[in-house]
């Protein structure tokens, strides 16, 4: 009888341990997911404090670390043993990334507060014997704080590795840098260990230029790019940062080609863009044995701590592009801060971009400058394929590289898949057609017209659109142009969807959300009686599309259900009409 009771007690204890373990995992995961959700809207690299003074950095590290160590010793006598363990762990974490934790304090506090509350609710509602029965609010607080700050430290190290890969790959070996993009590789975690051990405690000594340039790029995107930035938040952080740089460069070049008051200045800027792109993308960035620069030779085998010990004004992320005279470029850009920051940021990711796609993009800008009218539907498709299709190819190169699928710049024939790139081009082409349809009025006010001549009743219509007299063309005619262009976009959309399906799974939802948000502009244009100056998708609809794409409610399923519903209603209506007629 005693043995039976002992056996039942053992089973009960094992069951309690299992329940507690599951609860601990769930609460920890909740804290991590909440942390990821709150922080995904900003780039972690913007919080590393490259402009901090050494005194401020050391004060933040040592004061926080000392606080938790003292708290841990006090907990040994006045609280649970687990609390002291958590305090000692927090003291160690703070020694590495304390200043980063301080700068992310609002996100950390929000995640920890909600997770602590969840733990206390679990403790108060559990009816079975539990290891947590003796815990207090401070224990749950320290547990969730340890979980969140551990994740925060990894975010900090990954952000530095993503922005300053030369710290661990000083010779800029393209193969090794490509391998560092996948967390599933051992070399990635070795690099993370190096960053944690040698860099985190002294991250204020990093050159601030990459971070300051990124801030300028984000600032240059402005409020007009909210959809892009919202969509980009659905991607992994390292990919999101590079896509933001690429899009910021695209926008900056667009402004350089469109905004100058004289045609001569626009042509000059385009020639400058093409020349810099060719230097960046066609010249090997790797440091070779024949390099004459003594500094580059010394860096080829330097350790991370040695790289950090360099003069803070030396930007190691641009050293592989020694063929560019950055001061001369600054002057030739008329000291345009945003454009200069975009060029330098692009140089840092140039190694995995396709030179031909970038050159074709310049060809599209040249077509804009020449200003020849688009004569036919085929010419319109060609233009859309150049201006946004090639940008789509460049985005695909970045996506494949940052998700660990190799370098698609054209040098690695095995990694590169031209069929996927062609479909990605179709995705960009489709979005550009929607963009052209939406902006007929806005383009006319800027003396531009992308509507094909064979869509128009006569040449006078084109002249009116080019001379900002769109009101004389008439609402119905302008809307008919937009609808025809949208019909073209619909024809390309199936291939565009295949382009999305060919991308890595971790980015498909973000791309699909952006694509469908943009495609939702079409129905708005078709349904409005008055053609809008700039059609916009309502915020609630954007959120619904993003939610549907993220959680797997594919458009094809909804279209099928909608089609079935429409057929059902149509059949019911027809049957009712027949009944009425027979009566």
Coordinates of C-alpha atoms in Angstrom, one line a residue:
X1 CA 0.0 0.0 0.0
X2 CA 2.9 2.3 0.9
X3 CA 4.6 1.5 -2.4
X4 CA 1.4 2.3 -4.3
X5 CA 1.1 5.7 -2.6
X6 CA 4.8 6.4 -3.3
X7 CA 4.3 5.4 -7.0
X8 CA 1.3 7.6 -7.4
X9 CA 3.1 10.5 -5.7
X10 CA 6.0 10.1 -8.1
X11 CA 3.6 10.2 -11.1
X12 CA 2.0 13.3 -9.7
X13 CA 5.3 15.0 -9.2
X14 CA 6.5 14.1 -12.7
X15 CA 3.2 15.4 -14.1
X16 CA 3.7 18.7 -12.2
X17 CA 7.2 19.1 -13.5
X18 CA 6.0 18.5 -17.1
X19 CA 3.2 21.1 -16.7
X20 CA 5.6 23.6 -15.1
X21 CA 8.2 23.0 -17.9
X22 CA 5.5 23.6 -20.6
X23 CA 4.3 26.8 -18.8
X24 CA 7.9 28.1 -18.6
X25 CA 8.4 27.5 -22.3
X26 CA 5.2 29.2 -23.3
X27 CA 5.8 32.2 -21.1
X28 CA 9.4 32.5 -22.4
X29 CA 8.2 32.2 -26.0
X30 CA 5.5 34.8 -25.3
X31 CA 8.2 37.2 -24.1
X32 CA 10.3 36.6 -27.2
X33 CA 7.5 37.0 -29.6
X34 CA 6.3 40.2 -28.0
X35 CA 9.8 41.5 -28.0
X36 CA 10.2 40.6 -31.7
X37 CA 6.9 42.3 -32.5
X38 CA 7.7 45.5 -30.7
X39 CA 11.2 45.9 -32.1
X40 CA 10.7 44.8 -35.7
X41 CA 9.6 48.3 -36.7
X42 CA 13.1 49.8 -36.1
X43 CA 16.5 48.7 -37.2
X44 CA 18.6 47.3 -34.2
X45 CA 21.8 48.9 -35.6
X46 CA 20.3 52.4 -34.9
X47 CA 20.6 51.7 -31.2
X48 CA 24.2 50.7 -30.9
X49 CA 25.3 54.1 -29.7
X50 CA 28.2 54.8 -32.0
X51 CA 28.1 58.4 -31.0
X52 CA 28.4 57.7 -27.2
X53 CA 31.4 58.8 -25.3
X54 CA 33.6 56.1 -23.7
X55 CA 32.7 57.4 -20.3
X56 CA 29.0 57.1 -20.9
X57 CA 29.4 53.6 -22.3
X58 CA 31.5 52.4 -19.4
X59 CA 29.2 54.0 -16.8
X60 CA 26.1 52.2 -18.3
X61 CA 27.9 48.9 -18.4
X62 CA 29.4 48.8 -15.0
X63 CA 26.6 50.5 -13.0
X64 CA 24.0 48.1 -14.4
X65 CA 26.2 45.0 -14.0
X66 CA 27.2 46.0 -10.4
X67 CA 23.5 46.6 -9.5
X68 CA 22.5 43.1 -10.6
X69 CA 25.5 41.4 -9.0
X70 CA 24.8 43.0 -5.6
X71 CA 21.1 42.2 -6.0
X72 CA 22.1 38.6 -6.7
X73 CA 24.2 38.3 -3.5
X74 CA 21.4 39.8 -1.5
X75 CA 18.9 37.3 -3.0
X76 CA 21.0 34.4 -1.7
X77 CA 19.9 35.3 1.8
X78 CA 16.5 37.0 1.4
X79 CA 14.9 35.4 -1.6
X80 CA 14.9 32.2 -3.7
X81 CA 18.0 30.7 -5.2
X82 CA 16.6 31.1 -8.7
X83 CA 16.4 34.9 -8.3
X84 CA 20.1 35.1 -7.5
X85 CA 20.9 33.0 -10.5
X86 CA 18.9 35.3 -12.7
X87 CA 20.6 38.4 -11.2
X88 CA 24.1 37.0 -11.9
X89 CA 23.1 36.2 -15.5
X90 CA 21.7 39.7 -15.9
X91 CA 24.9 41.2 -14.5
X92 CA 26.9 39.2 -17.1
X93 CA 24.6 40.2 -20.0
X94 CA 24.8 43.9 -18.9
X95 CA 28.6 43.7 -19.0
X96 CA 28.4 43.1 -22.7
X97 CA 25.4 45.0 -23.9
X98 CA 24.2 47.3 -21.1
X99 CA 24.2 50.5 -23.1
X100 CA 22.2 48.8 -25.8
X101 CA 19.7 47.6 -23.2
X102 CA 19.3 51.2 -21.9
X103 CA 18.6 52.5 -25.4
X104 CA 16.0 49.8 -26.0
X105 CA 14.5 50.2 -22.5
X106 CA 10.9 50.9 -23.6
X107 CA 10.7 47.8 -25.7
X108 CA 12.3 45.7 -23.0
X109 CA 10.1 47.1 -20.2
X110 CA 6.9 46.5 -22.3
X111 CA 7.9 42.9 -23.1
X112 CA 8.9 42.1 -19.6
X113 CA 5.9 43.7 -17.9
X114 CA 3.4 41.7 -20.1
X115 CA 5.3 38.5 -19.7
X116 CA 5.6 38.9 -15.9
X117 CA 1.9 39.5 -15.6
X118 CA 1.3 36.3 -17.6
X119 CA 3.5 34.3 -15.3
X120 CA 1.8 35.6 -12.2
X121 CA -1.6 34.8 -13.7
X122 CA -0.5 31.3 -14.4
X123 CA 0.8 30.9 -10.8
X124 CA -2.4 32.2 -9.3
X125 CA -4.7 30.0 -11.4
X126 CA -2.8 26.7 -11.3
X127 CA -4.5 24.0 -9.1
X128 CA -1.8 21.3 -9.2
X129 CA 1.3 21.3 -7.0
X130 CA 3.9 23.5 -8.7
X131 CA 7.5 24.5 -8.4
X132 CA 6.4 28.1 -8.8
X133 CA 4.1 28.2 -5.7
X134 CA 6.9 29.9 -3.7
X135 CA 7.7 32.4 -6.4
X136 CA 6.9 36.1 -6.1
X137 CA 6.5 38.8 -8.7
X138 CA 10.2 39.6 -8.6
X139 CA 11.1 36.1 -9.6
X140 CA 8.9 36.3 -12.7
X141 CA 10.2 39.7 -13.4
X142 CA 13.9 38.5 -13.3
X143 CA 13.1 35.4 -15.4
X144 CA 11.4 37.3 -18.2
X145 CA 14.0 40.1 -18.0
X146 CA 16.8 37.5 -18.5
X147 CA 15.0 35.9 -21.5
X148 CA 14.3 39.3 -23.2
X149 CA 17.8 40.7 -22.6
X150 CA 19.4 37.5 -23.9
X151 CA 17.5 37.9 -27.1
X152 CA 18.4 41.6 -27.1
X153 CA 22.1 40.8 -26.8
X154 CA 21.8 38.5 -29.8
X155 CA 20.0 41.2 -31.8
X156 CA 22.8 43.6 -30.9
X157 CA 25.6 41.2 -32.0
X158 CA 23.7 40.3 -35.2
X159 CA 23.1 43.9 -36.1
X160 CA 26.9 44.6 -35.8
X161 CA 27.8 41.5 -37.8
X162 CA 25.3 42.5 -40.5
X163 CA 26.5 46.1 -40.8
X164 CA 30.2 45.6 -40.1
X165 CA 31.0 42.1 -41.5
X166 CA 34.6 43.2 -42.2
X167 CA 35.2 42.9 -38.4
X168 CA 35.2 39.1 -38.7
X169 CA 36.1 38.9 -42.5
X170 CA 38.8 41.6 -42.9
X171 CA 39.9 40.3 -46.3
X172 CA 36.3 40.7 -47.5
X173 CA 36.1 37.1 -48.8
X174 CA 32.8 37.0 -50.7
X175 CA 32.3 33.2 -50.1
X176 CA 32.7 33.6 -46.3
X177 CA 30.5 36.6 -46.1
X178 CA 27.8 34.7 -48.1
X179 CA 28.0 31.9 -45.5
X180 CA 27.6 34.3 -42.6
X181 CA 24.1 35.1 -43.8
X182 CA 22.7 31.8 -42.6
X183 CA 22.2 31.2 -38.9
X184 CA 22.2 27.4 -39.7
X185 CA 25.9 27.5 -40.4
X186 CA 28.6 27.0 -37.7
X187 CA 30.7 29.9 -39.1
X188 CA 27.8 32.3 -38.3
X189 CA 27.8 31.4 -34.6
X190 CA 31.6 31.6 -34.5
X191 CA 31.4 35.1 -35.9
X192 CA 28.6 35.9 -33.4
X193 CA 30.9 34.6 -30.6
X194 CA 33.8 36.8 -31.9
X195 CA 31.5 39.9 -32.0
X196 CA 30.2 39.2 -28.5
X197 CA 33.7 38.6 -27.0
X198 CA 35.6 41.4 -28.8
X199 CA 33.2 44.1 -29.9
X200 CA 30.0 44.4 -27.8
X201 CA 31.6 45.9 -24.8
X202 CA 33.3 48.5 -26.9
X203 CA 30.8 49.0 -29.7
X204 CA 30.9 52.8 -29.1
X205 CA 34.3 52.7 -30.8
X206 CA 32.9 51.6 -34.2
X207 CA 32.9 54.0 -37.0
X208 CA 29.5 55.8 -37.0
X209 CA 29.4 56.4 -40.8
X210 CA 27.4 53.2 -41.8
X211 CA 24.8 54.0 -39.1
X212 CA 24.6 57.7 -39.9
X213 CA 24.2 56.9 -43.6
X214 CA 21.4 54.5 -42.9
X215 CA 19.6 57.1 -40.8
X216 CA 19.9 59.6 -43.7
X217 CA 18.5 57.0 -46.1
X218 CA 15.5 56.3 -43.9
X219 CA 14.9 60.0 -43.5
X220 CA 15.1 60.5 -47.2
X221 CA 12.4 57.9 -47.8
X222 CA 10.0 60.1 -45.8
X223 CA 6.3 59.6 -45.1
X224 CA 5.5 58.8 -48.8
X225 CA 7.1 55.4 -48.3
X226 CA 5.0 54.2 -45.4
X227 CA 3.7 51.2 -47.3
X228 CA 7.2 50.1 -48.2
X229 CA 8.5 50.5 -44.6
X230 CA 5.4 48.6 -43.3
X231 CA 5.9 45.8 -45.8
X232 CA 9.7 45.7 -45.0
X233 CA 8.9 45.1 -41.3
X234 CA 7.6 41.7 -42.3
X235 CA 11.1 40.6 -43.4
X236 CA 14.0 39.3 -41.3
X237 CA 16.0 42.3 -39.9
X238 CA 19.2 41.8 -41.9
X239 CA 17.2 41.6 -45.1
X240 CA 15.0 44.5 -44.2
X241 CA 18.1 46.8 -43.7
X242 CA 19.6 46.0 -47.1
X243 CA 16.2 46.4 -48.9
X244 CA 15.8 49.7 -47.3
X245 CA 19.2 50.8 -48.5
X246 CA 18.4 49.6 -52.1
X247 CA 15.0 51.3 -52.1
X248 CA 16.5 54.5 -50.7
X249 CA 19.2 54.5 -53.4
X250 CA 16.5 54.0 -56.1
X251 CA 14.5 56.9 -54.7
X252 CA 17.6 59.1 -54.4
X253 CA 18.5 58.4 -58.1
X254 CA 15.0 59.1 -59.1
X255 CA 15.2 62.5 -57.5
X256 CA 18.6 63.2 -59.1
X257 CA 17.2 62.5 -62.5
X258 CA 13.8 64.2 -62.1
X259 CA 14.4 67.2 -59.8
X260 CA 17.2 69.4 -61.3
X261 CA 15.8 72.5 -63.1
X262 CA 17.7 72.0 -66.4
X263 CA 17.9 69.0 -68.7
X264 CA 21.7 69.3 -68.8
X265 CA 22.0 68.8 -65.0
X266 CA 19.7 65.8 -65.2
X267 CA 21.9 64.2 -67.9
X268 CA 25.0 65.0 -65.8
X269 CA 23.5 63.3 -62.8
X270 CA 22.5 60.2 -64.8
X271 CA 26.0 59.9 -66.2
X272 CA 27.4 60.2 -62.7
X273 CA 25.0 57.5 -61.4
X274 CA 25.9 55.1 -64.2
X275 CA 29.7 55.7 -63.7
X276 CA 29.5 55.1 -60.0
X277 CA 27.4 52.0 -60.4
X278 CA 29.9 50.5 -62.9
X279 CA 32.8 51.2 -60.5
X280 CA 31.0 49.7 -57.6
X281 CA 29.5 46.6 -59.3
X282 CA 32.0 45.7 -62.0
X283 CA 35.2 46.2 -59.9
X284 CA 36.0 43.3 -57.6
X285 CA 35.7 44.5 -54.0
X286 CA 37.9 41.7 -52.6
X287 CA 41.4 42.6 -51.3
X288 CA 44.0 40.8 -53.3
X289 CA 47.7 40.1 -52.8
X290 CA 48.5 42.7 -55.5
X291 CA 46.8 45.5 -53.6
X292 CA 49.2 48.4 -53.4
X293 CA 47.5 50.0 -50.4
X294 CA 49.5 49.0 -47.3
X295 CA 46.6 49.6 -45.0
X296 CA 44.5 47.1 -46.9
X297 CA 47.2 44.5 -46.7
X298 CA 47.5 44.9 -42.9
X299 CA 43.7 44.5 -42.6
X300 CA 43.6 41.3 -44.5
X301 CA 44.5 39.2 -41.5
X302 CA 43.5 41.5 -38.6
X303 CA 41.4 40.3 -35.6
X304 CA 38.1 41.9 -34.7
X305 CA 39.7 43.6 -31.7
X306 CA 42.5 44.9 -34.0
X307 CA 39.9 46.2 -36.4
X308 CA 38.1 47.9 -33.6
X309 CA 41.3 49.5 -32.4
X310 CA 41.7 51.4 -35.7
X311 CA 41.0 55.1 -35.9
X312 CA 37.2 55.6 -35.4
X313 CA 37.1 57.9 -38.5
X314 CA 38.2 55.0 -40.8
X315 CA 35.2 53.3 -42.3
X316 CA 36.2 49.7 -42.7
X317 CA 33.0 48.9 -44.6
X318 CA 34.1 51.0 -47.6
X319 CA 37.8 50.1 -47.7
X320 CA 37.1 47.5 -50.4
X321 CA 35.9 50.3 -52.7
X322 CA 39.2 52.2 -52.7
X323 CA 38.6 52.9 -56.4
X324 CA 35.9 55.5 -55.5
X325 CA 37.0 59.0 -54.6
X326 CA 34.3 59.8 -52.1
X327 CA 35.2 63.4 -51.5
X328 CA 35.0 64.1 -55.3
X329 CA 31.6 62.3 -55.4
X330 CA 30.4 64.5 -52.5
X331 CA 31.3 67.6 -54.5
X332 CA 29.8 66.3 -57.7
X333 CA 26.5 65.6 -55.9
X334 CA 26.5 69.3 -54.9
X335 CA 26.8 68.1 -51.3
X336 CA 23.4 66.4 -51.4
X337 CA 23.5 64.6 -48.0
X338 CA 20.7 62.1 -48.7
X339 CA 22.1 61.2 -52.2
X340 CA 25.7 60.8 -50.8
X341 CA 24.5 58.6 -47.9
X342 CA 22.5 56.5 -50.4
X343 CA 25.6 56.0 -52.6
X344 CA 27.8 55.0 -49.7
X345 CA 25.2 52.7 -48.3
X346 CA 24.8 51.0 -51.7
X347 CA 28.5 50.5 -51.9
X348 CA 28.3 48.4 -48.7
X349 CA 25.9 45.9 -50.3
X350 CA 27.3 46.2 -53.9
X351 CA 29.1 42.8 -53.8
X352 CA 25.8 40.9 -54.2
X353 CA 24.0 43.1 -56.8
X354 CA 23.7 42.3 -60.5
X355 CA 25.6 44.8 -62.6
X356 CA 23.5 44.2 -65.7
X357 CA 20.2 44.9 -63.9
X358 CA 21.7 48.1 -62.5
X359 CA 22.8 49.2 -65.9
X360 CA 19.4 48.5 -67.4
X361 CA 17.9 50.6 -64.6
X362 CA 20.0 53.5 -65.9
X363 CA 18.7 52.9 -69.4
X364 CA 15.2 53.3 -68.1
X365 CA 16.1 56.6 -66.4
X366 CA 17.6 57.7 -69.7
X367 CA 14.3 57.0 -71.5
X368 CA 12.6 59.3 -69.0
X369 CA 15.1 62.1 -69.8
X370 CA 14.8 61.7 -73.5
X371 CA 11.0 62.1 -73.1
X372 CA 9.9 60.3 -76.2
X373 CA 6.3 59.3 -76.1
X374 CA 5.4 55.6 -75.5
X375 CA 3.8 54.5 -78.7
X376 CA 2.3 51.1 -78.0
X377 CA 1.3 48.7 -75.4
X378 CA 4.5 46.7 -76.1
X379 CA 6.7 49.7 -75.4
X380 CA 4.9 50.4 -72.2
X381 CA 5.5 46.8 -71.0
X382 CA 9.2 47.2 -72.0
X383 CA 9.5 50.4 -70.0
X384 CA 7.8 48.9 -66.9
X385 CA 10.1 45.9 -67.2
X386 CA 13.2 48.2 -67.2
X387 CA 12.3 50.7 -64.5
X388 CA 10.7 48.4 -61.9
X389 CA 11.4 44.9 -63.3
X390 CA 15.2 45.5 -63.0
X391 CA 14.7 46.9 -59.5
X392 CA 12.8 43.7 -58.7
X393 CA 15.8 41.7 -59.9
X394 CA 18.1 43.7 -57.7
X395 CA 15.8 43.1 -54.7
X396 CA 15.8 39.4 -55.5
X397 CA 19.7 39.4 -55.5
X398 CA 19.6 41.0 -52.0
X399 CA 16.8 38.6 -50.8
X400 CA 18.7 35.5 -52.0
X401 CA 22.0 36.6 -50.5
X402 CA 20.6 37.6 -47.1
X403 CA 18.6 34.4 -46.7
X404 CA 21.7 32.3 -47.3
X405 CA 21.0 31.2 -50.9
X406 CA 24.3 32.4 -52.3
X407 CA 25.5 35.4 -54.3
X408 CA 23.3 36.1 -57.4
X409 CA 25.4 38.9 -58.8
X410 CA 26.2 36.8 -61.8
X411 CA 29.6 35.4 -60.8
X412 CA 28.2 32.3 -59.2
X413 CA 26.4 30.5 -62.0
X414 CA 25.4 27.6 -59.8
X415 CA 23.7 29.8 -57.2
X416 CA 21.9 32.1 -59.7
X417 CA 18.6 31.0 -61.1
X418 CA 17.6 33.1 -64.1
X419 CA 14.1 31.8 -64.2
X420 CA 13.4 33.1 -60.7
X421 CA 14.9 36.5 -61.7
X422 CA 12.7 36.7 -64.8
X423 CA 9.6 36.1 -62.6
X424 CA 10.8 38.7 -60.1
X425 CA 11.1 41.1 -63.0
X426 CA 7.5 40.3 -63.9
X427 CA 6.5 41.2 -60.3
X428 CA 8.2 44.6 -60.6
X429 CA 6.7 45.1 -64.0
X430 CA 3.2 44.5 -62.8
X431 CA 3.6 46.9 -59.9
X432 CA 5.0 49.6 -62.2
X433 CA 2.0 49.3 -64.5
X434 CA -0.3 49.8 -61.5
X435 CA 1.9 52.8 -60.5
X436 CA 1.6 54.3 -64.0
X437 CA -2.2 53.8 -64.0
X438 CA -2.6 55.5 -60.6
X439 CA -0.3 58.5 -61.3
X440 CA -1.7 59.6 -64.7
X441 CA -2.9 62.9 -63.1
X442 CA 0.1 63.4 -60.9
X443 CA 2.5 62.7 -63.9
X444 CA 0.6 65.1 -66.0
X445 CA 1.1 67.9 -63.4
X446 CA 4.9 67.1 -63.7
X447 CA 4.7 67.3 -67.5
X448 CA 5.1 63.5 -67.9
X449 CA 2.9 61.0 -69.7
X450 CA 3.4 57.2 -69.9
X451 CA 0.1 56.4 -71.5
X452 CA 0.7 54.7 -74.9
X453 CA -0.2 56.8 -78.0
X454 CA -2.3 54.0 -79.4
X455 CA -4.6 54.2 -76.4
X456 CA -5.5 57.8 -77.3
X457 CA -8.0 59.1 -79.8
X458 CA -5.4 61.5 -81.3
X459 CA -2.0 63.2 -80.7
X460 CA -3.7 66.2 -79.1
X461 CA -4.6 64.2 -76.1
X462 CA -0.9 63.4 -75.5
X463 CA 0.0 67.1 -75.9
X464 CA -2.6 68.1 -73.3
X465 CA -1.4 65.5 -70.8
X466 CA 2.3 66.6 -71.3
X467 CA 1.4 70.3 -71.0
X468 CA -0.4 69.9 -67.6
X469 CA -3.9 70.4 -69.2
X470 CA -5.3 67.1 -68.0
X471 CA -8.6 68.8 -67.1
X472 CA -9.3 69.3 -70.8
X473 CA -8.8 65.6 -71.5
X474 CA -11.8 64.7 -69.3
X475 CA -12.3 62.4 -66.4
X476 CA -13.8 59.5 -68.4
X477 CA -11.0 59.4 -70.9
X478 CA -8.3 59.5 -68.2
X479 CA -10.1 56.7 -66.3
X480 CA -10.3 54.6 -69.5
X481 CA -6.5 54.9 -69.9
X482 CA -6.0 53.8 -66.3
X483 CA -8.3 50.8 -66.7
X484 CA -6.6 49.6 -69.9
X485 CA -3.2 49.8 -68.1
X486 CA -4.6 48.0 -65.1
X487 CA -5.9 45.3 -67.4
X488 CA -2.3 44.9 -68.7
X489 CA -1.1 44.5 -65.0
X490 CA -3.7 41.8 -64.4
X491 CA -2.4 39.8 -67.4
X492 CA 1.1 39.9 -65.9
X493 CA 0.0 39.2 -62.4
X494 CA -0.1 35.4 -62.7
X495 CA 3.6 35.4 -63.7
X496 CA 4.3 37.9 -60.9
X497 CA 2.7 35.5 -58.4
X498 CA 4.9 32.7 -59.6
X499 CA 7.9 35.1 -59.0
X500 CA 6.8 35.4 -55.4
X501 CA 6.4 31.6 -55.0
X502 CA 10.0 31.2 -56.2
X503 CA 11.4 33.2 -53.3
X504 CA 12.5 31.7 -50.0
X505 CA 9.5 30.9 -47.7
X506 CA 10.6 33.3 -45.0
X507 CA 10.1 36.3 -47.3
X508 CA 7.1 35.2 -49.4
X509 CA 4.5 36.6 -47.0
X510 CA 6.1 40.1 -46.9
X511 CA 6.5 40.3 -50.7
X512 CA 2.9 38.9 -51.2
X513 CA 1.5 41.5 -48.8
X514 CA 3.3 44.3 -50.6
X515 CA 2.2 43.0 -53.9
X516 CA -1.5 42.6 -53.0
X517 CA -1.6 46.0 -51.2
X518 CA -0.4 47.6 -54.4
X519 CA -2.7 45.6 -56.6
X520 CA -5.6 46.7 -54.3
X521 CA -5.2 50.2 -55.9
X522 CA -6.8 48.8 -59.1
X523 CA -10.3 48.2 -57.8
X524 CA -10.3 51.6 -56.1
X525 CA -9.5 53.3 -59.5
X526 CA -12.1 51.2 -61.3
X527 CA -14.9 51.9 -58.7
X528 CA -14.4 55.6 -58.2
X529 CA -16.6 57.8 -60.4
X530 CA -14.0 60.6 -60.3
X531 CA -10.5 59.6 -61.1
X532 CA -8.4 60.4 -58.0
X533 CA -5.2 62.4 -58.0
X534 CA -3.5 59.6 -56.2
X535 CA -5.5 56.6 -55.2
X536 CA -4.7 55.1 -51.8
X537 CA -5.6 51.8 -50.1
X538 CA -7.3 52.4 -46.7
X539 CA -5.2 51.6 -43.7
X540 CA -7.6 48.9 -42.5
X541 CA -7.5 47.2 -45.8
X542 CA -3.7 47.2 -45.8
X543 CA -3.7 45.6 -42.3
X544 CA -6.2 43.0 -43.4
X545 CA -4.1 42.1 -46.5
X546 CA -0.9 41.9 -44.4
X547 CA -2.7 39.7 -41.8
X548 CA -4.1 37.4 -44.5
X549 CA -0.8 37.0 -46.2
X550 CA 1.2 36.4 -43.0
X551 CA -1.1 33.8 -41.7
X552 CA -1.5 31.9 -44.9
X553 CA -4.8 32.9 -46.3
X554 CA -3.7 32.9 -49.9
X555 CA -5.5 35.1 -52.4
X556 CA -6.2 32.1 -54.7
X557 CA -8.4 30.5 -51.9
X558 CA -10.3 33.7 -51.4
X559 CA -10.8 34.2 -55.1
X560 CA -12.2 30.7 -55.4
X561 CA -14.6 31.3 -52.5
X562 CA -15.6 34.6 -54.0
X563 CA -16.1 32.9 -57.4
X564 CA -18.3 30.2 -55.8
X565 CA -20.3 32.8 -53.9
X566 CA -20.8 34.9 -57.1
X567 CA -22.0 31.8 -59.1
X568 CA -24.3 30.8 -56.2
X569 CA -25.9 34.3 -56.1
X570 CA -26.1 34.4 -59.9
X571 CA -27.8 31.0 -60.0
X572 CA -30.2 31.9 -57.3
X573 CA -31.1 35.2 -59.0
X574 CA -31.7 33.5 -62.3
X575 CA -33.9 30.8 -60.8
X576 CA -35.9 33.4 -59.0
X577 CA -36.4 35.4 -62.2
X578 CA -37.5 32.3 -64.1
X579 CA -40.1 31.5 -61.3
X580 CA -41.5 35.0 -61.5
X581 CA -41.7 34.9 -65.3
X582 CA -43.5 31.5 -65.2
X583 CA -46.0 32.9 -62.7

